């Protein structure tokens, strides 16, 4: 996949009724590597991989045009993106249609994500622990936010976090003993998306999310969370309906987050 392929990749995602803008492809592509399937000079399929450190990777944006499905194009795309990853642990988020293919390629379902979206409305702000407060990120926070994300995800994603901070709006949950969490909001798809959200507890995660909902009342907001994050019910009460529940699938030994911090929301279903 080259930069000149992105306009065709975007057209494929539109054909699949995915919300990605061309700008979303342009943000994801430089952080990873992709392959395209061509037939008679036309792009008919895509897949991408992102390497996180020496031991982990994610795979996503696997699309095959409807008229070429059932012809093993998806299998060949997946084989192409997986082969260079060797024995790395690989994570992806699978649609029901893709689960069978991924299972045949060695992936096991280990959980489920929940996609929530809707028009933001004013929500009550959560009460934080004594001494904790929200503030805008400054340039000195980058190392702390990368460390928090690494601990919460169990894999280093330095370039990803730096890129999100550069292009999005980041708020930090601070306390006397240092940074306890952060969340980023950026333009994506039909409106804006919140993620990642990293915090030490669910109250902190809710406070970070509420900050963005209250700042963008009337805007279309999306957030993808772990099913076990205890956020889905609260998000629905905030007006963000659950609309999808992709399976979390892993090939290899799943990443092990550190205790005391949790990744409550994904960057995206492609990037994890």
Coordinates of C-alpha atoms in Angstrom, one line a residue:
X1 CA 0.0 0.0 0.0
X2 CA 1.3 3.4 -1.0
X3 CA 0.0 6.9 -0.4
X4 CA -1.5 6.9 -3.9
X5 CA -3.6 3.8 -2.9
X6 CA -5.4 5.6 -0.1
X7 CA -8.1 7.2 -2.3
X8 CA -9.0 3.8 -3.6
X9 CA -8.9 2.3 0.0
X10 CA -11.3 5.0 1.1
X11 CA -13.6 4.2 -1.8
X12 CA -13.6 0.5 -0.6
X13 CA -14.5 1.5 2.9
X14 CA -17.3 3.7 1.7
X15 CA -18.6 0.7 -0.3
X16 CA -18.5 -1.3 2.9
X17 CA -20.5 1.5 4.6
X18 CA -17.6 2.2 7.0
X19 CA -17.5 5.8 8.3
X20 CA -13.8 6.4 7.6
X21 CA -12.9 9.6 5.8
X22 CA -9.9 9.9 3.5
X23 CA -8.2 11.8 6.3
X24 CA -8.7 8.9 8.7
X25 CA -6.9 6.6 6.2
X26 CA -4.2 9.2 5.8
X27 CA -3.7 9.3 9.6
X28 CA -3.5 5.5 10.0
X29 CA -1.3 4.7 7.1
X30 CA 2.0 6.4 8.1
X31 CA 1.9 4.6 11.4
X32 CA 1.8 1.1 9.9
X33 CA 2.2 -0.9 6.7
X34 CA -0.5 -2.1 4.3
X35 CA -1.1 -4.3 1.3
X36 CA -3.7 -4.0 -1.4
X37 CA -5.2 -6.6 -3.7
X38 CA -5.6 -5.6 -7.3
X39 CA -7.4 -7.1 -10.2
X40 CA -7.2 -5.7 -13.7
X41 CA -5.5 -2.6 -12.3
X42 CA -8.2 -1.9 -9.7
X43 CA -7.9 -2.1 -6.0
X44 CA -10.3 -4.7 -4.7
X45 CA -9.0 -5.2 -1.2
X46 CA -6.9 -3.8 1.7
X47 CA -5.3 -4.9 4.9
X48 CA -3.0 -3.1 7.3
X49 CA -0.6 -4.0 10.2
X50 CA 0.8 -1.8 13.0
X51 CA 3.9 -3.0 15.0
X52 CA 4.0 -2.0 18.6
X53 CA 7.5 -2.7 20.1
X54 CA 9.2 -6.0 19.4
X55 CA 6.5 -8.3 20.5
X56 CA 3.1 -7.0 19.6
X57 CA 1.0 -5.8 16.6
X58 CA -2.5 -5.1 15.5
X59 CA -4.2 -5.8 12.2
X60 CA -7.1 -3.9 10.7
X61 CA -8.8 -2.1 7.8
X62 CA -9.3 -5.5 6.2
X63 CA -11.8 -4.9 3.4
X64 CA -12.7 -6.9 0.2
X65 CA -15.1 -5.4 -2.3
X66 CA -18.5 -7.1 -2.3
X67 CA -18.2 -8.5 -5.8
X68 CA -14.9 -10.2 -5.0
X69 CA -15.8 -11.8 -1.7
X70 CA -15.8 -15.6 -1.5
X71 CA -12.7 -15.8 -3.7
X72 CA -10.0 -16.1 -1.0
X73 CA -8.9 -12.5 -1.4
X74 CA -9.3 -11.8 2.3
X75 CA -7.2 -14.9 3.1
X76 CA -4.4 -13.8 0.8
X77 CA -4.5 -10.2 2.3
X78 CA -4.3 -11.6 5.8
X79 CA -1.5 -13.9 4.9
X80 CA 0.4 -11.0 3.4
X81 CA 0.1 -8.8 6.5
X82 CA 0.8 -11.5 9.0
X83 CA 3.8 -13.2 7.4
X84 CA 6.3 -10.4 8.3
X85 CA 5.1 -10.3 11.9
X86 CA 6.6 -13.7 12.7
X87 CA 5.8 -14.8 16.3
X88 CA 4.5 -11.4 17.5
X89 CA 1.3 -11.4 19.4
X90 CA -1.3 -10.0 16.9
X91 CA -4.7 -8.5 18.0
X92 CA -7.6 -7.6 15.8
X93 CA -11.3 -6.7 16.1
X94 CA -13.5 -9.0 14.1
X95 CA -16.9 -8.6 12.5
X96 CA -19.1 -11.7 12.5
X97 CA -18.4 -12.2 8.8
X98 CA -14.6 -12.2 9.5
X99 CA -14.4 -14.4 12.6
X100 CA -14.3 -17.7 10.7
X101 CA -11.4 -16.6 8.5
X102 CA -9.4 -15.3 11.5
X103 CA -10.1 -18.4 13.5
X104 CA -8.7 -20.5 10.6
X105 CA -5.6 -18.3 10.7
X106 CA -4.9 -19.0 14.3
X107 CA -6.8 -16.3 16.1
X108 CA -8.8 -16.9 19.3
X109 CA -11.7 -14.8 20.6
X110 CA -10.7 -13.4 24.0
X111 CA -13.3 -10.7 24.6
X112 CA -15.6 -8.2 23.0
X113 CA -15.6 -4.4 22.3
X114 CA -18.7 -2.2 22.3
X115 CA -19.1 0.7 19.8
X116 CA -21.2 3.5 21.2
X117 CA -22.3 6.6 19.3
X118 CA -24.8 9.4 19.2
X119 CA -25.3 13.1 19.5
X120 CA -23.6 14.5 22.7
X121 CA -25.8 16.0 25.4
X122 CA -24.9 17.7 28.6
X123 CA -24.1 15.1 31.3
X124 CA -23.3 15.4 35.0
X125 CA -19.6 15.5 35.8
X126 CA -18.3 12.8 38.1
X127 CA -16.8 13.8 41.4
X128 CA -13.1 13.1 41.5
X129 CA -11.0 12.0 44.4
X130 CA -9.7 14.8 46.7
X131 CA -6.8 16.6 45.0
X132 CA -7.5 15.3 41.5
X133 CA -8.4 17.6 38.7
X134 CA -8.6 17.8 34.9
X135 CA -6.3 20.1 32.9
X136 CA -5.2 20.5 29.3
X137 CA -2.1 18.5 28.3
X138 CA 1.1 20.4 27.9
X139 CA 4.3 19.3 26.1
X140 CA 5.9 18.0 29.3
X141 CA 3.2 15.3 29.7
X142 CA 4.0 13.2 26.6
X143 CA 6.4 10.7 28.4
X144 CA 3.9 10.2 31.2
X145 CA 1.0 9.6 28.8
X146 CA 3.0 7.1 26.8
X147 CA 4.0 5.3 30.0
X148 CA 0.3 5.2 31.1
X149 CA -0.9 3.9 27.7
X150 CA 1.9 1.2 27.7
X151 CA 1.0 0.0 31.2
X152 CA -2.7 -0.1 30.3
X153 CA -2.3 -1.8 27.0
X154 CA 0.7 -4.0 27.8
X155 CA 2.4 -2.9 24.6
X156 CA 4.4 0.3 23.7
X157 CA 2.6 2.6 21.3
X158 CA 4.8 5.7 21.5
X159 CA 4.4 6.9 17.9
X160 CA 0.6 6.4 18.0
X161 CA 0.1 8.4 21.2
X162 CA 2.4 11.2 20.0
X163 CA 0.5 11.4 16.7
X164 CA -2.9 11.5 18.4
X165 CA -1.7 14.2 20.7
X166 CA -0.4 16.2 17.8
X167 CA -3.7 16.1 15.8
X168 CA -6.3 15.8 18.6
X169 CA -7.4 17.5 21.8
X170 CA -6.0 15.8 24.9
X171 CA -7.1 16.3 28.6
X172 CA -5.2 15.0 31.5
X173 CA -6.4 13.7 34.9
X174 CA -3.9 15.0 37.4
X175 CA -3.3 14.4 41.1
X176 CA -0.8 15.3 43.8
X177 CA 1.2 12.2 43.0
X178 CA 1.2 12.7 39.2
X179 CA -0.8 12.0 36.1
X180 CA -3.6 9.4 36.7
X181 CA -5.2 9.3 33.3
X182 CA -5.8 11.0 30.0
X183 CA -8.2 11.0 27.0
X184 CA -8.0 12.3 23.5
X185 CA -10.7 13.5 21.1
X186 CA -10.2 13.9 17.4
X187 CA -12.2 14.1 14.2
X188 CA -13.1 10.8 12.7
X189 CA -15.8 9.4 10.5
X190 CA -19.2 11.1 10.9
X191 CA -18.1 13.5 13.6
X192 CA -15.6 13.0 16.5
X193 CA -14.3 10.0 18.4
X194 CA -13.0 9.8 22.0
X195 CA -10.1 7.5 22.5
X196 CA -7.9 6.3 24.0
X197 CA -9.2 6.8 27.5
X198 CA -6.8 5.6 30.2
X199 CA -7.5 5.9 33.9
X200 CA -6.9 4.2 37.2
X201 CA -10.7 3.7 37.8
X202 CA -14.0 3.9 36.2
X203 CA -14.9 7.3 37.9
X204 CA -11.8 8.9 36.4
X205 CA -12.7 7.4 32.9
X206 CA -16.2 8.8 33.2
X207 CA -14.9 12.2 34.2
X208 CA -12.6 12.3 31.2
X209 CA -15.3 11.3 28.8
X210 CA -17.9 13.7 30.3
X211 CA -15.4 16.5 29.8
X212 CA -15.5 16.0 26.0
X213 CA -19.3 15.3 25.9
X214 CA -20.0 18.6 27.7
X215 CA -17.7 20.6 25.5
X216 CA -19.2 19.2 22.3
X217 CA -22.9 19.1 23.0
X218 CA -24.9 18.6 19.7
X219 CA -21.9 17.0 18.0
X220 CA -21.9 13.4 16.8
X221 CA -19.6 11.4 19.1
X222 CA -18.3 7.8 18.9
X223 CA -16.4 5.8 21.5
X224 CA -15.3 2.2 21.4
X225 CA -14.9 0.5 24.8
X226 CA -14.1 -2.9 26.2
X227 CA -17.3 -4.8 27.1
X228 CA -16.0 -5.4 30.6
X229 CA -15.0 -1.8 31.3
X230 CA -18.3 -1.1 33.2
X231 CA -18.9 1.9 30.9
X232 CA -21.5 0.7 28.4
X233 CA -24.5 1.2 30.7
X234 CA -23.3 4.7 31.6
X235 CA -22.6 5.7 28.0
X236 CA -26.2 4.6 27.0
X237 CA -27.6 6.8 29.8
X238 CA -25.5 9.6 28.3
X239 CA -27.2 9.1 25.0
X240 CA -24.5 7.1 23.2
X241 CA -26.3 4.0 22.0
X242 CA -24.5 0.7 21.6
X243 CA -24.5 -0.1 17.8
X244 CA -21.9 -2.8 17.3
X245 CA -20.0 -5.4 19.3
X246 CA -16.9 -6.8 17.4
X247 CA -15.0 -9.7 18.9
X248 CA -11.5 -9.1 20.2
X249 CA -9.3 -11.8 18.7
X250 CA -5.6 -12.6 19.4
X251 CA -3.0 -14.8 17.8
X252 CA -0.3 -15.6 20.3
X253 CA 0.0 -14.7 24.0
X254 CA -2.3 -11.8 24.9
X255 CA -0.7 -8.6 26.1
X256 CA -0.7 -8.3 29.9
X257 CA -1.6 -4.8 31.2
X258 CA -0.1 -3.6 34.5
X259 CA -2.2 -3.5 37.6
X260 CA -3.6 -0.2 38.7
X261 CA -4.4 1.4 35.3
X262 CA -6.9 0.4 32.6
X263 CA -7.5 1.2 29.0
X264 CA -11.2 2.1 29.0
X265 CA -11.6 3.1 25.3
X266 CA -9.8 2.2 22.1
X267 CA -8.1 4.5 19.7
X268 CA -10.0 2.7 17.0
X269 CA -11.0 -0.8 16.1
X270 CA -8.1 -1.0 13.7
X271 CA -5.4 0.4 15.9
X272 CA -6.6 -1.0 19.2

